[in-house]
Tab-separated table of C-alpha atoms in Angstrom:
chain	number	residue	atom	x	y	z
Z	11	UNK	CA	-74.297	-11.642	-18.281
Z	12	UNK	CA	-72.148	-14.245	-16.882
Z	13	UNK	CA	-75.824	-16.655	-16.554
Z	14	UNK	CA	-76.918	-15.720	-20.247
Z	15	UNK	CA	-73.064	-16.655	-21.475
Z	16	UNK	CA	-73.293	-20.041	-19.818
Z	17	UNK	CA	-77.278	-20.663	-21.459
Z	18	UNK	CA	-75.464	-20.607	-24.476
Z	19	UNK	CA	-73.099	-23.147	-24.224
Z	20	UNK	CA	-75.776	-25.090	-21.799
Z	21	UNK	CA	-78.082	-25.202	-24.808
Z	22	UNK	CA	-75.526	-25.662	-27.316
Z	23	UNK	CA	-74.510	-28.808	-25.357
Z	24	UNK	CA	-78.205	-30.250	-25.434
Z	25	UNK	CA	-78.381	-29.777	-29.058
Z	26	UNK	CA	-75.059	-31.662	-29.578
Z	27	UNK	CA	-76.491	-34.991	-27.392
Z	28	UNK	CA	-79.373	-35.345	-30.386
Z	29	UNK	CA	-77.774	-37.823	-32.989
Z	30	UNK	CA	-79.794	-35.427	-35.612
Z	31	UNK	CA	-77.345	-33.261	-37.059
Z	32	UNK	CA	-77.490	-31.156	-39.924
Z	33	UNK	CA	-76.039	-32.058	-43.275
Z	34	UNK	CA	-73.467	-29.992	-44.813
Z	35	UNK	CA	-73.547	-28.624	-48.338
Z	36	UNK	CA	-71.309	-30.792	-50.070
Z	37	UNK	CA	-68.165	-29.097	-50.736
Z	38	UNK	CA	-66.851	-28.070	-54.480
Z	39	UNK	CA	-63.568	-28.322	-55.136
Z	40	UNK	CA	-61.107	-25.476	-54.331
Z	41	UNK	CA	-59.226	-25.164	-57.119
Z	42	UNK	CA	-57.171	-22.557	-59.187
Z	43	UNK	CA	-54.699	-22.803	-61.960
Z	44	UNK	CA	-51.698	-21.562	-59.876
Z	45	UNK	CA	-50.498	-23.335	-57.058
Z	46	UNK	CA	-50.302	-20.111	-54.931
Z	47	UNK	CA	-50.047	-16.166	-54.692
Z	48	UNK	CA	-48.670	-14.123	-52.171
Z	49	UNK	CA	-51.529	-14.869	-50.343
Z	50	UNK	CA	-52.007	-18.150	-50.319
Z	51	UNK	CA	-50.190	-21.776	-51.476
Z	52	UNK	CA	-51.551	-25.387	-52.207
Z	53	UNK	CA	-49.956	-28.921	-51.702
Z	54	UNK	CA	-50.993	-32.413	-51.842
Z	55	UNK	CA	-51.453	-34.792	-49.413
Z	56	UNK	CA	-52.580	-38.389	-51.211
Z	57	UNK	CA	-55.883	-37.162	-53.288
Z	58	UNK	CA	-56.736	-34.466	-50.503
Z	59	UNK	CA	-55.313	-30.695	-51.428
Z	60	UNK	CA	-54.163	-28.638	-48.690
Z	61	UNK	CA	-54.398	-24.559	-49.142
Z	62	UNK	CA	-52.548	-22.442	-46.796
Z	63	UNK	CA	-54.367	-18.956	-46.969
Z	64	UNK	CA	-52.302	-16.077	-45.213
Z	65	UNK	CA	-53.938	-13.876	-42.611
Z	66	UNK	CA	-51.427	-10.867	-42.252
Z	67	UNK	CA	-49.418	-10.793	-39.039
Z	68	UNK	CA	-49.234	-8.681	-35.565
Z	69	UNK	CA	-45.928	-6.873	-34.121
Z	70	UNK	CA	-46.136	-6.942	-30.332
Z	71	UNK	CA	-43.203	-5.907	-27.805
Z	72	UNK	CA	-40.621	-8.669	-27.211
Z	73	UNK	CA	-39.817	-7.804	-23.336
Z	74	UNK	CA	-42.276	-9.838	-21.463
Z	75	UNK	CA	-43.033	-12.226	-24.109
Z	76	UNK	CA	-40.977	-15.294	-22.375
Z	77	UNK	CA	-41.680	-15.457	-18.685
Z	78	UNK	CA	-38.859	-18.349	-17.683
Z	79	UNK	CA	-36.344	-16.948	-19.264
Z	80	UNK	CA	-34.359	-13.028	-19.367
Z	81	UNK	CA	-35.081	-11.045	-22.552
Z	82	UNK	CA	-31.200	-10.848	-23.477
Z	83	UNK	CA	-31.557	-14.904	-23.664
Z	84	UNK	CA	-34.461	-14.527	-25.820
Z	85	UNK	CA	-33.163	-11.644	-28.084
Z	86	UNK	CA	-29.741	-14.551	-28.983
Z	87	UNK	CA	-32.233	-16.811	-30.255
Z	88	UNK	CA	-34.025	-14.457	-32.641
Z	89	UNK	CA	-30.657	-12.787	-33.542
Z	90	UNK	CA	-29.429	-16.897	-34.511
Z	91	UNK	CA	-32.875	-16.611	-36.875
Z	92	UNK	CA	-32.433	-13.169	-38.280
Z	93	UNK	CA	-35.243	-11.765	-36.446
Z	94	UNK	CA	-36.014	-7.963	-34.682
Z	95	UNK	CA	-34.437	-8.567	-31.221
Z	96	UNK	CA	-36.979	-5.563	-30.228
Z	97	UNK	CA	-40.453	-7.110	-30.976
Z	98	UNK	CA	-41.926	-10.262	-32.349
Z	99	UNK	CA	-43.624	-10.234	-35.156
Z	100	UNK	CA	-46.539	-13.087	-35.293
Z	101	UNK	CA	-47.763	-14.065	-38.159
Z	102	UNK	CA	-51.442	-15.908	-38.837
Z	103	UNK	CA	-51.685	-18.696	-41.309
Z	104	UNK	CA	-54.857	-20.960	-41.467
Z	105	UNK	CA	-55.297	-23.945	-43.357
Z	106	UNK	CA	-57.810	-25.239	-45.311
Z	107	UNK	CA	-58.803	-29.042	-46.594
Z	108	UNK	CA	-60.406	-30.286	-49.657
Z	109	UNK	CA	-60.827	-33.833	-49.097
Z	110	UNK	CA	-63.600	-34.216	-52.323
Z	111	UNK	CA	-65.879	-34.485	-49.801
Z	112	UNK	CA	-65.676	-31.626	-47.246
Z	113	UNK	CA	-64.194	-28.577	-47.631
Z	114	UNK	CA	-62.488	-27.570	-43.949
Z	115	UNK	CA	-60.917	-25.013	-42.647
Z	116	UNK	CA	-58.874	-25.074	-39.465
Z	117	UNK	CA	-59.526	-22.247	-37.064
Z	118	UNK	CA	-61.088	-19.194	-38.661
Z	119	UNK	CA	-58.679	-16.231	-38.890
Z	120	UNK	CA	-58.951	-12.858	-37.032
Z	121	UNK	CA	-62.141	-12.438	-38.486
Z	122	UNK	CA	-63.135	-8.383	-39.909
Z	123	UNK	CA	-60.523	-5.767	-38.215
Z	124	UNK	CA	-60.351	-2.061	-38.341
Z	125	UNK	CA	-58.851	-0.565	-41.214
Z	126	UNK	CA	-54.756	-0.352	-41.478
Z	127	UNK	CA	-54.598	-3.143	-39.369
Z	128	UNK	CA	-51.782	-5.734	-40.154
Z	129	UNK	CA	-54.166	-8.465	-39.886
Z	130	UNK	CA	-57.244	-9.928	-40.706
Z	131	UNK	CA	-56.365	-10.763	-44.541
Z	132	UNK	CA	-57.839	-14.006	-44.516
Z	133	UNK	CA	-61.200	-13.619	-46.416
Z	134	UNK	CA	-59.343	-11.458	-49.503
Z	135	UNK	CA	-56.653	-13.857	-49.471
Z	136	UNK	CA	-59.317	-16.976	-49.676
Z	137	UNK	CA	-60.802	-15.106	-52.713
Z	138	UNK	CA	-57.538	-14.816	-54.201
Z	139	UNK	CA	-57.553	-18.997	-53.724
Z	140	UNK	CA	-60.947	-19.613	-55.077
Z	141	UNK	CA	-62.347	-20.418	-51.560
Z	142	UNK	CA	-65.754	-19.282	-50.985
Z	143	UNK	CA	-67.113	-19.149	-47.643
Z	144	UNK	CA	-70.554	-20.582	-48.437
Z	145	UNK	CA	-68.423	-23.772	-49.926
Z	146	UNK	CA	-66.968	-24.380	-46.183
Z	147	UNK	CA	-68.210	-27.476	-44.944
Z	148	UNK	CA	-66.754	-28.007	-41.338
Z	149	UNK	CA	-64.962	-25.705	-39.345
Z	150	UNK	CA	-62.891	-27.186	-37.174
Z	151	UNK	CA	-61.277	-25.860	-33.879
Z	152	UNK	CA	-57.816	-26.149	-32.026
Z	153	UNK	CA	-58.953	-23.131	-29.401
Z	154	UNK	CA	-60.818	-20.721	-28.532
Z	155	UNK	CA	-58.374	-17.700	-28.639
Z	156	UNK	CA	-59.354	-14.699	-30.636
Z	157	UNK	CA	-57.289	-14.754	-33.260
Z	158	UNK	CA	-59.025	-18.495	-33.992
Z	159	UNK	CA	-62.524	-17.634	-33.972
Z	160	UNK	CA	-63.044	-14.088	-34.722
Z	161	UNK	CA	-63.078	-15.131	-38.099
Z	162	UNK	CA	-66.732	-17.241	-37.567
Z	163	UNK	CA	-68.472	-14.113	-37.578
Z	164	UNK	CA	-68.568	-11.600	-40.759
Z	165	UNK	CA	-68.948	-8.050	-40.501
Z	166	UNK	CA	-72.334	-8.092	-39.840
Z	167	UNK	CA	-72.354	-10.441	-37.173
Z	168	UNK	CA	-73.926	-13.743	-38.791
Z	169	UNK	CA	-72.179	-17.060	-39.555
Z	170	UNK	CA	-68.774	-16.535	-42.179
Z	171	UNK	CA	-69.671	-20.273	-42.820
Z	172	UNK	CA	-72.850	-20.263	-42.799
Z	173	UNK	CA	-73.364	-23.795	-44.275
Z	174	UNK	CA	-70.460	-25.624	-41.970
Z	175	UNK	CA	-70.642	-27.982	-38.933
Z	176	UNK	CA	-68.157	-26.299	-36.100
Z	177	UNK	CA	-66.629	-28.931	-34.514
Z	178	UNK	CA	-64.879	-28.062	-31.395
Z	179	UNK	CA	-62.968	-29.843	-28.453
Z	180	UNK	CA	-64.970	-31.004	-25.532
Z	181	UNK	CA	-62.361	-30.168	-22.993
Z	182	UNK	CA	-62.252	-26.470	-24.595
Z	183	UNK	CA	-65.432	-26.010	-24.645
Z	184	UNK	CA	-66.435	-27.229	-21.008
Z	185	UNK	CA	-63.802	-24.833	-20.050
Z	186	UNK	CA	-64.972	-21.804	-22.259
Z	187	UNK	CA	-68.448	-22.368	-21.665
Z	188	UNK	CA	-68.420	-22.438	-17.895
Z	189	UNK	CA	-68.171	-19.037	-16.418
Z	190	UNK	CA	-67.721	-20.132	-13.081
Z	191	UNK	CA	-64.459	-20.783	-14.561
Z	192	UNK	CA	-63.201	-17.147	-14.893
Z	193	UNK	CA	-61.395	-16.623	-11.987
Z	194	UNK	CA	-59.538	-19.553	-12.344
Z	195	UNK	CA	-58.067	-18.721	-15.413
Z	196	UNK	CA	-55.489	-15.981	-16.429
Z	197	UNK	CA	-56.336	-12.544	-16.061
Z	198	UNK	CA	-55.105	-12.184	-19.670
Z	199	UNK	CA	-57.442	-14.639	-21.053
Z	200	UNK	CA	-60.594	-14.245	-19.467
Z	201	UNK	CA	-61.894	-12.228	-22.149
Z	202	UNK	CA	-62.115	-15.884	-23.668
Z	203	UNK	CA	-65.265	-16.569	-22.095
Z	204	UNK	CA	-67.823	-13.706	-23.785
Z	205	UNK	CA	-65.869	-13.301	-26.898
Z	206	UNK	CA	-65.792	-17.298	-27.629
Z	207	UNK	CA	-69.650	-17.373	-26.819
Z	208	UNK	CA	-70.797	-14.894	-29.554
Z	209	UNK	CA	-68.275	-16.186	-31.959
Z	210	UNK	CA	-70.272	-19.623	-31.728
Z	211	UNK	CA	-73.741	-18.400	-31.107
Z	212	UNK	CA	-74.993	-18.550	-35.065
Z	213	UNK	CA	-73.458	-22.321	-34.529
Z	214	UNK	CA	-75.313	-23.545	-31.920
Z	215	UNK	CA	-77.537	-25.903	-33.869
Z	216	UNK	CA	-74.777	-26.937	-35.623
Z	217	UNK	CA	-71.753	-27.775	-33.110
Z	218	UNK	CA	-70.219	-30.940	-32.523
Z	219	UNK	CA	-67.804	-31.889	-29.838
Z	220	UNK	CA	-65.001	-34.224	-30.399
Z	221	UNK	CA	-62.908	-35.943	-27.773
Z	222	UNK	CA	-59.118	-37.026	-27.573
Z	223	UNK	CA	-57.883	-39.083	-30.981
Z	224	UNK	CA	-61.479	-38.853	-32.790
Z	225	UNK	CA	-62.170	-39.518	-36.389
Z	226	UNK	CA	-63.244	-35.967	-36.769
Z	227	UNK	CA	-63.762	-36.523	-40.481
Z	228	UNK	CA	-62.940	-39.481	-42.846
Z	229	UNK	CA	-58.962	-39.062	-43.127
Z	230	UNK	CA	-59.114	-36.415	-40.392
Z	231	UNK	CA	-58.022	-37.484	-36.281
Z	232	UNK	CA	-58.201	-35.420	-33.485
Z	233	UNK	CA	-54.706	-35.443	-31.174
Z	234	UNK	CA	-54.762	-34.065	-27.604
Z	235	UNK	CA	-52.487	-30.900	-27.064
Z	236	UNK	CA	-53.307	-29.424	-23.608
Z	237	UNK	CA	-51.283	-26.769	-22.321
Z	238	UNK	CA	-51.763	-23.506	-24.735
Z	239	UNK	CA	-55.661	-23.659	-23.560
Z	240	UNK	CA	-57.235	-26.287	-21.510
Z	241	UNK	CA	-58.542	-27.976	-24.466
Z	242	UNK	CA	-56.095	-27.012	-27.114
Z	243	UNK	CA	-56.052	-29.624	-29.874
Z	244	UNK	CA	-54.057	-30.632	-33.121
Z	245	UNK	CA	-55.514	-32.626	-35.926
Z	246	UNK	CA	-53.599	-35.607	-37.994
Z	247	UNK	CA	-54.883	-35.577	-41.876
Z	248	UNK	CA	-53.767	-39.018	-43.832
Z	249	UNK	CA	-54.684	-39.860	-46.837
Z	250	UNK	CA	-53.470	-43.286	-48.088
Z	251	UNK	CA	-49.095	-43.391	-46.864
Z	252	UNK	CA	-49.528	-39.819	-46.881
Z	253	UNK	CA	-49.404	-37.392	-43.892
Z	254	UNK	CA	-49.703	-33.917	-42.437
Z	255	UNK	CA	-50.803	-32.571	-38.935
Z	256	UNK	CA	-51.787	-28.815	-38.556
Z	257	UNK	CA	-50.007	-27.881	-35.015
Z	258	UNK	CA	-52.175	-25.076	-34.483
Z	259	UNK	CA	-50.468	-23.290	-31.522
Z	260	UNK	CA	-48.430	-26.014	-30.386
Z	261	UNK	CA	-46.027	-23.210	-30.690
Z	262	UNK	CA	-46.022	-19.934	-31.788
Z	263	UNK	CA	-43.188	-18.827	-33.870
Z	264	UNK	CA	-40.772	-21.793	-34.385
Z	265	UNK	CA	-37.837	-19.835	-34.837
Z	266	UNK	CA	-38.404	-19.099	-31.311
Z	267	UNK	CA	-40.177	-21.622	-29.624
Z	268	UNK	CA	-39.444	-24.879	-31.477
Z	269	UNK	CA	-35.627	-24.307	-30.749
Z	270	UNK	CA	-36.500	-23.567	-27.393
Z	271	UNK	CA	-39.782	-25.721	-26.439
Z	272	UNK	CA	-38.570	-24.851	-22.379
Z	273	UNK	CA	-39.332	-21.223	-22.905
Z	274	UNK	CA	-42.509	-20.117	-21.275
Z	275	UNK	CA	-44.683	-17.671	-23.070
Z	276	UNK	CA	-47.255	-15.259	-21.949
Z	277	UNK	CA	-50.160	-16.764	-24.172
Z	278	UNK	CA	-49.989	-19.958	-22.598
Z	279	UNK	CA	-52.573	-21.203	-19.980
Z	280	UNK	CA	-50.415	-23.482	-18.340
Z	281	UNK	CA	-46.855	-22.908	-19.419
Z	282	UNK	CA	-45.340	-26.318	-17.937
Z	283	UNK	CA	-48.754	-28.559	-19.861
Z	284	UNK	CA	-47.661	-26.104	-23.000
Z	285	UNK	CA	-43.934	-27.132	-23.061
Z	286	UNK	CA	-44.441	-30.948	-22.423
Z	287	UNK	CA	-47.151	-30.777	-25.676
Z	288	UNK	CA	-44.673	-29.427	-27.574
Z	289	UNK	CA	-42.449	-31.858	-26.709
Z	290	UNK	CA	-44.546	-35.098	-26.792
Z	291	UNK	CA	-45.952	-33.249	-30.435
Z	292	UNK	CA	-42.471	-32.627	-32.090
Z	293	UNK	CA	-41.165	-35.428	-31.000
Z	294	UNK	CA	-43.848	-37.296	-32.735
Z	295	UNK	CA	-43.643	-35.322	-36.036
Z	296	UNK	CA	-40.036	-35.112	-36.582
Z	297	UNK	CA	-39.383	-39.312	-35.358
Z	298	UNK	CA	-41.952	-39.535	-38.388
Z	299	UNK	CA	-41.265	-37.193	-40.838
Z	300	UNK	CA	-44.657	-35.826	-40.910
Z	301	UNK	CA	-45.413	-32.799	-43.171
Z	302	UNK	CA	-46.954	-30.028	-40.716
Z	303	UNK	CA	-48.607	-26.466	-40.986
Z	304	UNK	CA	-48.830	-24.135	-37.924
Z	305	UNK	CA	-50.523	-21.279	-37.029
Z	306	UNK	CA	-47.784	-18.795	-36.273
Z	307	UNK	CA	-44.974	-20.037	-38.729
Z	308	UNK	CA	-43.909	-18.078	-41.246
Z	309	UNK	CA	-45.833	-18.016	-44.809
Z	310	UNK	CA	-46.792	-20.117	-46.144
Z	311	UNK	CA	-46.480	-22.468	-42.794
Z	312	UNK	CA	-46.047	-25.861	-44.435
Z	313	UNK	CA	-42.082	-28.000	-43.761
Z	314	UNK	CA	-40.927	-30.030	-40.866
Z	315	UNK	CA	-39.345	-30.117	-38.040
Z	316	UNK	CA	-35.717	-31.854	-37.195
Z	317	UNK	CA	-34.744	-32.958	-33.552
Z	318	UNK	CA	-31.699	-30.460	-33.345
Z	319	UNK	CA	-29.909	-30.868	-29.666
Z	320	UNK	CA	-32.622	-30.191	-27.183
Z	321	UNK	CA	-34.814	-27.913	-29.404
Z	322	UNK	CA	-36.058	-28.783	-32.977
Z	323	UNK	CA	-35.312	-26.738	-36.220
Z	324	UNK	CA	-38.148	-25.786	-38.696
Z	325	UNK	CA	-37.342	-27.004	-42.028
Z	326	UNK	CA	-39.078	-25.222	-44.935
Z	327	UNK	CA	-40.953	-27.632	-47.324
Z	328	UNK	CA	-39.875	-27.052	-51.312
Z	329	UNK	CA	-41.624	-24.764	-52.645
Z	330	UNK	CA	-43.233	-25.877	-55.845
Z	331	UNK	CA	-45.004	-23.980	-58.666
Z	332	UNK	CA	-47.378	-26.653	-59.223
Z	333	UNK	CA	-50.164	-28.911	-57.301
């Protein structure tokens, strides 16, 4: 199993060295009369418009969640935020790009889950916004966690995008893709390996690995962010003066994590990497003002962040009832 895993990505890899690759459909624009729903919201940034589709959330015990730190600590910072001091509840947010060129999405969602589950919204939400799948042009990856890629698959197992380019770190995937790698990675994680290897399997002729501060797309730039996964990346979007950066899982709730970038969490693959990222990242973002959306921030995930003491506050962006 472990052999057939690594043939994957082994082949995968020797498609991505031909220069040949195939041409997306071009995208149509994603556009509805309102600027959002409960489900989703839309913003500018220069000519490109950013939609922010909402994936539903997960509630998961609090105790254990931190591992540097003791859980009556962590309860004083949710209780500052007016959150449960008992659980954490984690909610999924991905973000989508129409450039007039390419229509991206960031990460795919959490994918088809059973019914009464909390998440998995994404695809009825992305209705909602206008946003058909077929329209997708790239997919583009921060990590391989589940909660990123379950959503390249549909319920029957073939592509959700089935006309985009995945384009994927190359330090994630030579991780991922390497099962000799298992038993040097968390217990916790290992599940990574099998599960990221059929998510990408309809892709395989159409993957593309990017490196460190790569023009991913026109107006699109790859920024390292090592620490959550050994490849985990954030992307800078510009178009003209105009900024954002999706932070993927730079952090996961900022509440939490942004006001304290030293706590350690139990999703992180090297906790001390994951901390200075955060650092290095917010530091970067809030010194320049730049517009971000994250993965785990609450709905609809787009503000900034302010250097506040050692830790950083999350600052909401204005809501606004037009694009």
């Amino acid at each position: 199993m472990q052999s057939s895993r690594r043939s994957l990505f082994l082949a995968g890899g020797a498609l991505l060295a031909s220069p040949m690759l195939l041409q997306p459909a071009k995208a149509q624009p994603a556009v509805t009369p309102a600027a959002g729903n409960p489900g989703f919201y839309r913003f500018k940034v220069g000519a490109f418009t950013v939609t922010t589709v909402h994936d539903g959330f997960f509630a998961r015990p609090l105790e254990g969640f931190v591992r540097n730190a003791p859980l009556a600590e962590v309860q004083a910072v949710l209780r500052d935020a007016f959150l449960p001091q008992d659980r954490l509840v984690i909610p999924f947010t991905v973000t989508f790009l129409d450039t007039g060129r390419d229509l991206v999405v960031f990460d795919s969602g959490n994918g088809v889950t059973p019914a009464g589950a909390t998440n998995g919204r994404m695809i009825a939400n992305m209705q909602a916004a206008g946003i058909d799948p077929a329209r997708v042009t790239r997919v583009i990856m921060s990590h391989f966690h589940g909660d990123h890629v379950n959503g390249l698959l549909n319920a029957e197992g073939a592509a959700a995008f089935p006309n985009a380019e995945v384009i994927v770190p190359q330090a994630e995937i030579a991780w991922w893709g390497d099962a000799t790698n298992e038993t040097r990675s968390p217990e916790g994680q290992r599940a990574t390996f099998a599960n990221s290897a059929r998510r990408l399997a309809p892709y395989a002729a159409r993957l593309r690995r990017i490196g460190p501060d790569a023009e991913v797309i026109p107006g699109v730039r790859s920024v390292a962010a090592h620490g959550h996964t050994p490849g985990h990346t954030c992307y800078h979007i510009a178009d003209g003066a105009d900024q954002m950066m999706f932070v993927a899982d730079t952090t996961n709730r900022p509440e939490l994590l942004a006001r304290r970038p030293d706590f350690h969490i139990v999703f992180d693959f090297d906790a001390v990497a994951a901390e200075a990222t955060r650092r290095r990242i917010f530091d970067r973002v809030a010194t320049d003002r730049i517009r971000i959306t994250g993965y785990h921030f609450p709905f609809p995930a787009n503000g900034y962040l302010a250097k506040e003491g050692t830790g950083y506050r999350f600052v909401a962006a204005d809501w606004s009832s037009v694009v």
